[in-house]
Coordinates of C-alpha atoms in Angstrom, one line a residue:
M591 CA -29.6 0.6 215.6
G592 CA -29.2 -1.8 212.7
T593 CA -27.1 -4.9 212.5
F594 CA -24.6 -3.6 209.9
A595 CA -21.1 -3.6 211.3
G596 CA -18.7 -4.0 208.4
V597 CA -18.7 -3.6 204.6
S598 CA -21.8 -3.9 202.4
D599 CA -22.2 -6.1 199.3
I600 CA -21.8 -4.5 195.9
I601 CA -24.5 -1.9 195.3
K602 CA -25.4 -0.6 191.8
T603 CA -26.3 3.0 191.5
N604 CA -26.3 6.1 189.3
D605 CA -26.9 8.4 192.3
I606 CA -24.4 7.8 195.1
P607 CA -25.6 10.4 197.6
T608 CA -29.1 9.1 197.5
T609 CA -28.0 5.5 197.7
I610 CA -25.8 6.1 200.8
K611 CA -28.7 8.1 202.5
E612 CA -31.1 5.3 201.9
F613 CA -28.6 2.7 203.2
A614 CA -28.1 4.8 206.4
R615 CA -31.8 5.0 206.9
D616 CA -32.5 1.3 206.3
N617 CA -29.7 0.3 208.7
E618 CA -30.4 3.0 211.3
L619 CA -26.9 4.4 211.0
P620 CA -25.7 8.1 211.2
L621 CA -24.9 9.2 207.7
K622 CA -21.6 10.9 208.9
E623 CA -20.2 7.5 210.1
L624 CA -20.4 6.0 206.6
D625 CA -17.9 6.0 203.7
F626 CA -17.9 4.2 200.4
S627 CA -15.4 2.7 197.8
I628 CA -15.9 2.4 194.0
A629 CA -15.6 -1.1 192.6
F630 CA -16.7 -0.2 189.0
E631 CA -17.4 3.0 187.1
S632 CA -19.0 3.0 183.6
D633 CA -18.3 5.4 180.8
P634 CA -20.6 8.4 180.6
Y635 CA -23.8 8.0 178.6
E636 CA -26.9 10.1 177.9
S637 CA -29.9 9.0 179.9
K638 CA -33.2 10.0 178.2
Q639 CA -35.1 9.2 181.4
M640 CA -32.9 11.5 183.6
G641 CA -32.4 14.1 180.8
K642 CA -28.7 14.4 181.3
V643 CA -25.4 12.5 181.0
T644 CA -24.7 10.1 183.8
K645 CA -22.7 7.0 184.8
N646 CA -23.3 3.7 186.5
W647 CA -21.3 2.8 189.6
Q648 CA -20.9 -0.3 191.7
I649 CA -20.0 0.7 195.2
K650 CA -19.4 -0.8 198.7
I651 CA -20.5 1.1 201.8
M652 CA -18.6 0.8 205.0
R653 CA -18.1 2.4 208.5
K654 CA -15.4 5.1 208.5
A655 CA -14.1 3.8 211.8
L656 CA -13.3 0.4 210.4
R657 CA -11.2 1.6 207.4
E658 CA -7.8 0.1 207.4
Y659 CA -6.1 3.4 206.9
Q660 CA -7.7 6.6 208.2
H661 CA -7.5 9.3 205.5
H662 CA -9.3 12.6 206.0
P663 CA -9.0 14.6 202.8
I664 CA -11.1 17.8 202.6
M665 CA -12.0 18.3 199.0
R666 CA -14.8 19.9 197.0
V667 CA -15.7 20.3 193.3
T668 CA -17.2 23.6 192.0
P669 CA -17.5 25.2 188.6
N670 CA -15.0 27.8 187.6
R671 CA -16.3 31.3 188.3
E672 CA -15.5 32.6 184.8
N673 CA -16.1 29.5 182.8
P674 CA -18.8 27.1 184.0
L675 CA -17.6 24.5 181.5
I676 CA -14.6 23.9 183.7
C677 CA -15.0 22.1 187.0
E678 CA -12.3 22.6 189.6
L679 CA -11.2 20.4 192.5
T680 CA -10.3 22.4 195.7
F681 CA -8.1 20.6 198.1
L682 CA -7.6 22.1 201.6
T683 CA -4.0 21.7 202.7
Q684 CA -5.2 21.0 206.3
S685 CA -6.3 17.6 205.2
K686 CA -4.9 14.6 207.0
F687 CA -3.6 11.3 205.6
D688 CA -2.3 8.1 207.2
L689 CA 1.3 8.1 206.0
N690 CA 1.6 4.4 207.0
D691 CA -0.6 3.5 203.9
P692 CA 1.9 1.7 201.5
N693 CA -0.4 2.6 198.6
L694 CA -0.9 6.2 199.6
L695 CA -0.8 7.6 196.0
K696 CA -3.5 5.1 194.8
S697 CA -5.6 5.9 197.9
V698 CA -5.5 9.6 197.1
V699 CA -6.5 9.0 193.5
A700 CA -9.4 6.8 194.8
E701 CA -10.5 9.7 197.2
I702 CA -10.5 12.1 194.2
R703 CA -12.6 9.7 192.2
K704 CA -15.0 9.4 195.1
V705 CA -15.4 13.1 195.4
L706 CA -16.2 13.3 191.7
A707 CA -18.6 10.5 191.8
Y708 CA -20.4 11.8 194.9
N709 CA -20.9 15.1 193.2
H710 CA -21.9 13.5 189.9
I711 CA -19.0 14.9 187.9
V712 CA -19.3 12.5 185.0
F713 CA -18.2 14.3 181.8
G714 CA -14.8 15.5 180.5
I715 CA -12.8 14.2 183.5
I716 CA -9.1 14.5 183.0
S717 CA -7.2 11.3 182.2
Y718 CA -5.9 8.9 184.9
P719 CA -2.3 9.9 184.5
E720 CA -3.3 13.5 185.1
L721 CA -5.3 12.4 188.1
E722 CA -2.1 10.7 189.4
K723 CA -0.2 14.0 189.0
I724 CA -2.7 15.9 191.1
A725 CA -2.7 13.1 193.7
Q726 CA 1.1 13.2 193.8
Q727 CA 1.0 16.9 194.6
I728 CA -1.5 16.2 197.4
V729 CA 0.6 13.4 198.8
D730 CA 3.7 15.8 198.8
I731 CA 1.6 18.3 200.7
G732 CA 0.4 15.6 203.1
R733 CA 4.0 14.7 204.0
M734 CA 4.9 18.3 204.9
S735 CA 4.2 19.8 208.3
H736 CA 1.2 22.2 208.3
T737 CA 3.4 25.1 209.5
S738 CA 5.5 24.9 206.3
V739 CA 2.4 24.9 204.0
K740 CA 1.7 28.5 203.1
E741 CA -1.4 28.1 200.8
P742 CA -4.7 27.2 202.5
A743 CA -5.9 25.4 199.4
L744 CA -4.9 24.0 196.1
I745 CA -7.2 24.3 193.1
F746 CA -6.9 21.9 190.1
P747 CA -9.0 21.9 186.8
I748 CA -10.5 18.4 187.0
A749 CA -13.1 18.2 184.2
R750 CA -14.2 20.2 181.1
G751 CA -17.6 20.2 179.6
R752 CA -18.5 20.5 175.9
L753 CA -19.8 23.7 174.2
R754 CA -23.2 23.5 172.6
K755 CA -22.9 23.3 168.8
N756 CA -26.1 24.6 167.2
G757 CA -27.3 22.9 164.0
K758 CA -27.9 24.8 160.8
D759 CA -30.9 25.1 158.6
S760 CA -30.7 23.9 155.1
K761 CA -29.8 26.5 152.4
T762 CA -29.0 26.8 148.8
E763 CA -26.0 28.9 147.6
Y764 CA -25.6 29.9 144.0
H765 CA -22.0 30.7 142.7
F766 CA -22.8 33.3 140.1
E767 CA -24.8 36.6 139.7
T768 CA -28.5 35.6 139.8
Y769 CA -30.3 38.6 138.3
N770 CA -30.2 40.3 134.9
T771 CA -32.4 43.1 133.9
A772 CA -31.6 42.8 130.2
G773 CA -34.0 39.9 129.4
Q774 CA -37.1 40.7 127.3
I775 CA -40.5 38.9 127.4
D776 CA -41.4 37.4 124.0
E777 CA -44.9 36.9 122.5
K778 CA -45.2 33.5 124.3
G779 CA -44.6 35.0 127.7
N780 CA -41.0 33.7 128.0
I781 CA -38.0 35.7 128.9
D782 CA -35.4 35.3 126.1
Y783 CA -31.8 35.7 127.2
S784 CA -30.2 34.0 124.2
K785 CA -28.8 37.1 122.6
K786 CA -28.0 39.0 125.8
N787 CA -24.8 39.1 127.9
F788 CA -26.5 36.9 130.5
T789 CA -24.6 36.7 133.7
Q790 CA -25.5 33.0 134.1
H791 CA -22.9 31.9 131.6
V792 CA -20.9 29.1 133.1
E793 CA -17.6 27.4 132.2
D794 CA -16.9 23.7 131.9
G795 CA -16.2 22.3 135.4
Q796 CA -17.5 25.3 137.2
L797 CA -19.3 24.8 140.6
I798 CA -22.8 26.3 140.0
V799 CA -24.9 25.4 143.1
T800 CA -24.3 24.1 146.6
Y801 CA -27.2 22.8 148.6
Y802 CA -26.4 22.5 152.3
R803 CA -28.4 19.9 154.2
A804 CA -29.8 20.7 157.6
L805 CA -27.4 19.9 160.4
K806 CA -28.6 18.5 163.7
G807 CA -25.8 19.9 165.9
S808 CA -24.9 18.6 169.3
P809 CA -26.0 19.7 172.8
G810 CA -23.6 21.3 175.3
V811 CA -22.6 19.1 178.3
L812 CA -21.5 20.4 181.7
P813 CA -19.1 18.3 183.8
D814 CA -22.1 17.4 186.1
G815 CA -23.9 15.9 183.1
K816 CA -26.5 18.7 182.6
L817 CA -27.4 19.2 179.0
T818 CA -27.8 22.5 177.1
P819 CA -30.1 21.8 174.2
Q820 CA -28.8 22.9 170.8
Y821 CA -30.8 24.4 168.0
V822 CA -31.6 21.5 165.6
G823 CA -31.3 22.6 162.0
Q824 CA -34.5 22.5 160.0
T825 CA -35.1 21.6 156.3
K826 CA -36.4 25.1 155.4
D827 CA -34.9 25.1 151.9
T828 CA -35.2 22.0 149.7
F829 CA -32.9 21.0 146.8
P830 CA -33.8 23.6 144.2
F831 CA -34.0 21.4 141.1
H832 CA -36.6 18.8 140.1
S833 CA -34.2 17.2 137.6
V834 CA -30.8 17.9 135.9
T835 CA -29.7 16.9 132.4
S836 CA -26.5 15.0 131.5
R837 CA -24.8 18.4 130.9
L838 CA -24.7 18.9 134.7
S839 CA -22.9 16.8 137.3
V840 CA -24.4 16.2 140.7
V841 CA -21.9 15.3 143.6
D842 CA -23.6 14.1 146.8
R843 CA -21.4 14.7 149.9
P844 CA -22.3 14.0 153.5
D845 CA -23.3 17.6 154.4
R846 CA -24.1 19.0 151.0
I847 CA -24.9 18.4 147.3
E848 CA -22.9 20.2 144.7
V849 CA -23.9 20.8 141.0
Y850 CA -21.1 21.3 138.4
A851 CA -21.2 22.3 134.8
R852 CA -20.0 19.6 132.4
Q853 CA -19.8 22.0 129.5
E854 CA -19.6 25.7 128.7
G855 CA -22.9 27.4 128.1
F856 CA -25.9 29.1 129.7
F857 CA -27.2 27.6 132.9
C858 CA -31.0 27.9 133.2
V859 CA -33.9 26.6 135.2
D860 CA -37.5 26.4 133.9
N861 CA -40.7 26.9 135.8
N862 CA -40.9 23.1 136.5
G863 CA -37.5 23.1 138.3
N864 CA -35.6 21.3 135.5
A865 CA -32.0 22.5 135.2
D866 CA -29.9 22.4 132.0
I867 CA -27.1 24.1 130.1
K868 CA -27.9 25.4 126.6
D869 CA -26.1 27.3 123.9
N870 CA -29.1 29.5 123.2
V871 CA -31.5 30.0 126.1
T872 CA -35.2 30.7 126.4
I873 CA -36.6 30.5 130.0
D874 CA -40.2 30.2 130.9
G875 CA -41.3 32.9 133.4
A876 CA -39.2 35.2 135.5
V877 CA -35.9 34.2 137.1
D878 CA -35.2 35.1 140.7
L879 CA -32.6 32.9 142.4
A880 CA -32.6 35.3 145.4
V881 CA -28.9 35.7 146.0
T882 CA -27.6 39.2 146.5
G883 CA -24.3 40.1 144.9
D884 CA -21.0 38.6 144.0
I885 CA -19.3 36.9 147.0
Y886 CA -15.6 36.1 146.9
F887 CA -13.9 34.1 149.7
K888 CA -10.2 34.5 150.1
E889 CA -8.9 31.0 150.8
D890 CA -6.5 32.1 153.6
A891 CA -9.0 34.2 155.6
R892 CA -12.5 33.5 154.3
D893 CA -13.1 37.2 153.7
V894 CA -16.3 38.4 151.9
I895 CA -16.1 41.2 149.4
I896 CA -19.3 42.5 147.8
N897 CA -19.0 45.3 145.2
H898 CA -22.3 46.8 144.0
Q899 CA -21.3 50.3 143.3
G900 CA -23.3 51.7 140.4
V901 CA -25.8 48.8 140.6
S902 CA -29.4 49.7 141.2
K903 CA -30.1 46.5 143.2
D904 CA -29.1 46.2 146.9
A905 CA -25.8 44.6 147.6
V906 CA -27.4 42.6 150.4
G907 CA -31.1 42.0 149.6
A908 CA -34.1 41.9 152.0
G909 CA -33.9 39.2 154.6
R910 CA -30.5 37.9 153.4
T911 CA -27.5 37.1 155.6
V912 CA -23.8 37.6 154.8
Q913 CA -21.2 36.2 157.1
G914 CA -17.4 35.9 156.9
K915 CA -14.3 37.0 158.7
N916 CA -13.5 40.4 157.2
V917 CA -16.6 41.7 155.3
Q918 CA -16.3 44.6 152.9
I919 CA -19.4 45.8 151.2
K920 CA -19.8 48.7 148.7
G921 CA -23.5 49.0 148.2
N922 CA -26.7 49.3 150.1
I923 CA -28.1 46.9 152.8
A924 CA -31.9 46.2 152.4
S925 CA -34.6 45.6 155.1
N926 CA -34.1 42.8 157.6
A927 CA -30.7 41.9 156.2
K928 CA -27.9 40.8 158.4
V929 CA -24.2 41.2 158.0
A930 CA -21.8 39.6 160.5
G931 CA -18.0 39.0 160.8
E932 CA -14.9 39.7 162.8
N933 CA -14.6 43.1 161.1
V934 CA -17.4 44.7 158.9
E935 CA -17.0 47.7 156.6
I936 CA -20.0 49.1 154.6
E937 CA -20.0 52.0 152.2
G938 CA -23.6 52.6 151.4
T939 CA -27.0 53.1 153.0
I940 CA -28.4 50.7 155.6
H941 CA -32.1 50.0 156.2
R942 CA -33.3 50.8 159.7
S943 CA -34.4 47.1 160.2
A944 CA -31.0 45.6 159.2
T945 CA -28.5 44.2 161.7
I946 CA -24.7 44.7 161.5
E947 CA -22.6 42.7 163.9
A948 CA -18.8 42.3 164.4
D949 CA -16.6 40.7 167.0
E950 CA -14.1 43.5 166.7
K951 CA -14.9 46.6 164.5
V952 CA -17.7 48.0 162.4
S953 CA -17.0 50.9 160.0
L954 CA -20.0 52.6 158.3
T955 CA -20.6 55.6 156.1
L956 CA -24.3 56.2 156.7
G957 CA -25.1 54.0 159.7
S958 CA -28.5 52.8 160.6
G959 CA -30.3 49.6 162.0
T960 CA -29.0 47.6 164.9
V961 CA -25.2 47.6 165.3
R962 CA -23.3 45.5 167.7
A963 CA -19.5 45.5 168.0
D964 CA -16.5 46.2 170.3
V965 CA -15.7 49.3 168.4
V966 CA -18.0 51.2 166.0
H967 CA -16.8 54.0 163.5
C968 CA -19.5 56.0 161.6
D969 CA -19.4 59.0 159.4
S970 CA -23.0 59.5 160.6
F971 CA -25.7 57.4 162.3
Q972 CA -29.5 57.7 162.2
Q973 CA -32.7 55.7 163.0
G974 CA -31.0 52.9 164.8
T975 CA -29.3 51.5 167.9
I976 CA -25.6 51.0 168.7
Y977 CA -24.3 48.5 171.3
A978 CA -20.5 48.9 171.6
R979 CA -17.6 49.5 174.0
Q980 CA -16.2 52.5 172.0
V981 CA -18.2 54.6 169.5
F982 CA -16.7 57.2 167.1
I983 CA -19.1 59.3 165.0
K984 CA -17.7 62.1 162.8
Q985 CA -20.9 63.9 161.7
H986 CA -24.6 63.8 162.8
I987 CA -26.6 61.5 165.1
L988 CA -30.3 61.6 164.3
N989 CA -33.2 59.6 166.0
A990 CA -30.7 57.1 167.5
T991 CA -29.9 55.4 170.7
I992 CA -26.3 54.5 171.7
Y993 CA -25.2 52.2 174.5
C994 CA -21.4 52.3 175.1
E995 CA -18.6 52.7 177.6
E996 CA -17.1 55.6 175.7
I997 CA -18.2 57.9 172.8
N998 CA -16.4 60.4 170.8
H999 CA -18.7 62.5 168.6
H1000 CA -18.2 65.6 166.5
G1001 CA -21.1 67.1 164.6
T1002 CA -24.8 67.5 165.4
M1003 CA -27.1 65.3 167.4
R1004 CA -30.9 65.6 167.3
N1005 CA -33.5 63.4 169.1
A1006 CA -30.7 61.1 170.4
E1007 CA -30.2 59.1 173.6
V1008 CA -26.7 58.3 174.7
F1009 CA -26.0 55.9 177.6
F1010 CA -22.4 55.5 178.7
S1011 CA -20.5 53.9 181.6
G1012 CA -16.9 54.9 181.1
N1013 CA -15.0 57.8 182.6
S1014 CA -15.6 60.3 179.8
A1015 CA -17.7 61.0 176.8
H1016 CA -17.4 63.7 174.1
L1017 CA -20.4 64.9 172.2
G1018 CA -20.9 67.6 169.5
H1019 CA -23.7 70.1 169.1
M1020 CA -27.0 69.1 170.7
V1021 CA -29.6 70.5 168.3
G1022 CA -33.2 70.9 169.6
D1023 CA -34.4 69.9 173.1
E1024 CA -35.0 66.1 172.7
N1025 CA -31.5 64.8 173.4
S1026 CA -30.6 63.0 176.6
V1027 CA -27.3 61.7 178.0
H1028 CA -27.1 59.2 180.9
A1029 CA -23.8 58.3 182.7
D1030 CA -25.2 55.1 184.2
P1031 CA -23.6 51.6 184.0
T1032 CA -27.0 50.0 184.9
L1033 CA -28.5 51.3 181.7
V1034 CA -25.8 50.0 179.4
P1035 CA -26.9 46.3 178.7
A1036 CA -23.4 44.8 178.4
V1037 CA -22.1 46.5 181.5
N1038 CA -25.2 45.9 183.5
E1039 CA -25.0 42.2 182.7
V1040 CA -21.5 42.3 184.3
L1041 CA -22.8 44.1 187.3
E1042 CA -25.7 41.7 187.8
G1043 CA -23.2 38.8 187.5
Y1044 CA -21.1 40.4 190.3
K1045 CA -24.2 40.9 192.4
A1046 CA -25.3 37.2 191.9
T1047 CA -21.8 36.0 192.8
M1048 CA -21.7 38.1 196.0
E1049 CA -25.1 37.0 197.0
K1050 CA -24.1 33.3 196.4
D1051 CA -21.0 33.8 198.5
R1052 CA -23.0 35.6 201.2
E1053 CA -25.5 32.8 201.4
R1054 CA -22.7 30.2 201.6
M1055 CA -20.9 32.0 204.4
T1056 CA -24.2 32.2 206.3
E1057 CA -24.7 28.5 205.9
L1058 CA -21.1 27.8 207.0
S1059 CA -21.6 30.0 210.0
K1060 CA -24.6 27.9 211.1
Q1061 CA -22.7 24.7 210.5
A1062 CA -19.8 26.0 212.6
R1063 CA -22.1 26.9 215.5
R1064 CA -23.7 23.5 215.4
I1065 CA -20.4 21.6 215.4
S1066 CA -19.0 23.8 218.2
S1067 CA -22.1 23.0 220.3
E1068 CA -21.7 19.3 219.6
L1069 CA -18.0 19.4 220.6
Q1070 CA -18.9 21.1 223.8
K1071 CA -21.5 18.4 224.6
D1072 CA -19.0 15.6 223.6
R1073 CA -16.3 16.9 226.0
S1074 CA -17.3 14.6 228.9
R1075 CA -17.7 11.5 226.6
L1076 CA -14.3 12.2 225.1
E1077 CA -12.6 12.5 228.5
M1078 CA -14.2 9.2 229.5
A1079 CA -13.1 7.5 226.2
M1080 CA -9.5 8.8 226.5
R1081 CA -9.4 7.5 230.1
T1082 CA -10.7 4.1 229.0
V1083 CA -8.1 3.9 226.2
K1084 CA -5.3 4.8 228.6
E1085 CA -6.4 2.1 231.1
C1086 CA -6.8 -0.6 228.5
K1087 CA -3.3 0.1 227.1
A1088 CA -1.9 0.0 230.6
A1089 CA -3.7 -3.3 231.4
G1090 CA -3.0 -4.8 228.0
R1091 CA -6.7 -5.2 227.2
K1092 CA -8.4 -4.6 223.9
I1093 CA -9.8 -1.1 223.5
P1094 CA -13.6 -1.1 223.2
P1095 CA -14.9 -0.1 219.7
S1096 CA -17.3 2.4 221.4
S1097 CA -14.4 4.4 222.8
I1098 CA -12.6 4.4 219.4
A1099 CA -15.9 5.6 217.8
V1100 CA -16.2 8.5 220.3
I1101 CA -12.6 9.6 219.7
Q1102 CA -12.9 9.3 215.9
S1103 CA -16.2 11.2 215.9
V1104 CA -14.6 14.1 217.8
R1105 CA -11.7 14.1 215.4
D1106 CA -14.0 14.2 212.4
K1107 CA -15.9 17.1 213.8
K1108 CA -12.8 19.1 214.5
T1109 CA -11.6 18.4 210.9
E1110 CA -14.9 19.5 209.6
L1111 CA -14.8 22.7 211.7
E1112 CA -11.3 23.5 210.4
A1113 CA -12.5 23.0 206.8
I1114 CA -15.4 25.4 207.4
V1115 CA -13.1 28.0 208.8
T1116 CA -10.8 27.7 205.8
E1117 CA -13.6 27.8 203.3
T1118 CA -15.1 30.8 205.0
E1119 CA -11.8 32.7 204.8
T1120 CA -11.5 31.9 201.1
L1121 CA -15.1 33.1 200.5
K1122 CA -14.4 36.3 202.4
V1123 CA -11.4 37.0 200.1
D1124 CA -13.4 36.2 197.0
F1125 CA -16.3 38.4 198.1
A1126 CA -14.0 41.3 198.7
K1127 CA -12.5 40.9 195.2
T1128 CA -15.9 40.8 193.5
E1129 CA -17.2 43.7 195.5
K1130 CA -14.1 45.8 194.5
L1131 CA -14.7 45.0 190.8
Y1132 CA -18.4 46.0 191.2
D1133 CA -17.6 49.3 193.0
R1134 CA -14.9 50.2 190.4
I1135 CA -17.5 50.2 187.6
I1136 CA -20.0 52.2 189.7
K1137 CA -17.3 54.7 190.8
T1138 CA -16.1 55.2 187.2
S1139 CA -19.6 56.4 186.1
K1140 CA -20.0 58.6 189.2
E1141 CA -16.7 60.3 188.5
A1142 CA -17.3 60.6 184.7
N1143 CA -16.7 63.8 182.7
L1144 CA -19.1 64.7 179.9
F1145 CA -17.8 67.1 177.3
I1146 CA -20.3 68.9 175.0
E1147 CA -19.2 71.3 172.2
A1148 CA -22.5 73.2 172.1
A1149 CA -26.1 72.7 173.2
E1150 CA -29.5 74.2 172.9
E1151 CA -31.8 74.8 175.8
G1152 CA -33.8 71.8 177.3
N1153 CA -31.5 68.9 176.7
R1154 CA -31.2 66.5 179.7
I1155 CA -28.2 65.1 181.6
R1156 CA -28.3 62.4 184.3
F1157 CA -25.6 60.7 186.4
Y1158 CA -25.8 57.4 188.3
G1159 CA -26.8 57.9 191.9
I1160 CA -27.9 61.5 191.4
T1161 CA -31.6 62.1 191.7
Q1162 CA -31.4 65.4 189.9
T1163 CA -31.9 65.6 186.2
K1164 CA -29.9 68.5 184.7
H1165 CA -31.7 70.5 182.0
L1166 CA -29.1 72.5 180.0
N1167 CA -29.3 76.1 179.1
R1168 CA -28.1 77.3 175.7
F1169 CA -24.4 77.0 175.2
E1170 CA -22.4 78.0 172.2
I1171 CA -19.0 77.2 173.6
P1172 CA -17.6 73.9 174.8
I1173 CA -18.6 72.8 178.4
M1174 CA -17.7 70.0 180.8
I1175 CA -20.3 68.4 183.0
C1176 CA -19.6 66.2 186.0
V1177 CA -20.9 65.5 189.6
E1178 CA -19.5 68.0 192.1
E1179 CA -17.3 66.1 194.5
G1180 CA -19.0 65.4 197.9
K1181 CA -22.3 66.8 196.7
D1182 CA -25.5 65.4 195.1
E1183 CA -25.3 68.0 192.3
I1184 CA -24.4 68.1 188.7
K1185 CA -21.9 70.8 187.8
V1186 CA -21.5 72.6 184.5
Q1187 CA -18.4 74.6 183.6
R1188 CA -16.9 76.2 180.6
Q1189 CA -13.8 74.7 178.9

């Protein structure tokens, strides 16, 4: 054994577990006999070498048996199951404290800080006053008898990470209509707009152009210091003008450059990138400022309204993106365009390569492309894919794939695939023999992601319970072996007290070792019980989703022969006969068969 018998000198570290392990190895000491205290703790900082946020600590290492007051808190820190940005402190109420400690509250705060430091929880830790409030609750529990404490554990949010903030690429935004088909090419090859009602007419003081610089963004940080890299904005679009005349004003702000008109007139840009305002305008070459439609932002809600009814050009051009809160578009959506908002409403055709996304609801007349939303309403939908919780389609579905929990469709469907996970689906007339319907939660991406999350959680809990079981068996075996040593140590203590002699440290160490093992065993039992409850809850949630799909009812208004129906867990694929009346399809209870019945 080594010569260490008391308290170490100050040790500097940014990895406390490794430091204590190395100290135990160098001094030939059992790791479980050592404890530590924090003398200094730095603010968190990003370490390029470690690739994460960390802290520097100055600690002292000591023997547990030589501590002045014997506190035995059982605490652990884990990420919140639903939000990994939140770190929680779990305190087991079977923990023991030395109530003779005159500074018990400060001692409990110190124990909490030690648990955080040992587990490298370095970012977003709650303030010291909040730590004291948690410590006070723990002290109050410690002063109560264990029989009067009903809860096996207390859980406290102890740290919160930071969400990743992606950067943004640079872009140029023009605050006026940017195309006009009325211009004529003159004999010199110029386009003369001087006598036309050119839409680039600007007023004095009008904001004409905003150039947004690329934003770097900031990485996400978990409480344990792990970084989630952000997207770093790129300079993909440079400032559009080579020069501007005195008739324009340029305002340089931290994140953008704004260009204002200083007089009324016609704003124009020549082929060399020189911007100016003129009374009578002749512009060299064609003009295409690549913005698609008038955009109005309501100051209270930042809504976007684009009205291109009766205009031959698309309301949202090829490759363009329109984003806002409530987006209303009357006009067509071109190829590879993207429209996103909280609610999106489009009256017009949509190219099959376009993307429409909404946090809440999408309403379309002639739907197409890729559509993602909580609720989707369409007059009809063709040549595209829908991902939603609820889908409502009034008329036809053609060459489309739909993933949802529930669907309500009236009209015809041809060459369509529907995947649903809810307890019911209503479909119209299946035309042709190339339609298929699947009542299967594992084939609906959003629902399957939830199922996979439940499975991962259950597997993690199962592995942890297996590990705890092994630890419990090991500790029980050690306690069995320690029985004779404990009896001898207790007898020695009794004799020494009777004779007024000093109790040997070895006897104290044996007794303390047995107490620590019993405390550890109690903590394992409590954690195992908590994990069993959590496992059962997660399993119930998983089974509920599966059961819903197995017991689903599919209503079809009419169908032609050959269309296919499948249910989760049923090996049989049902090929429909011709039906001209409404039918209901489900899995026959207690059988591995799909049942079709008239309505």
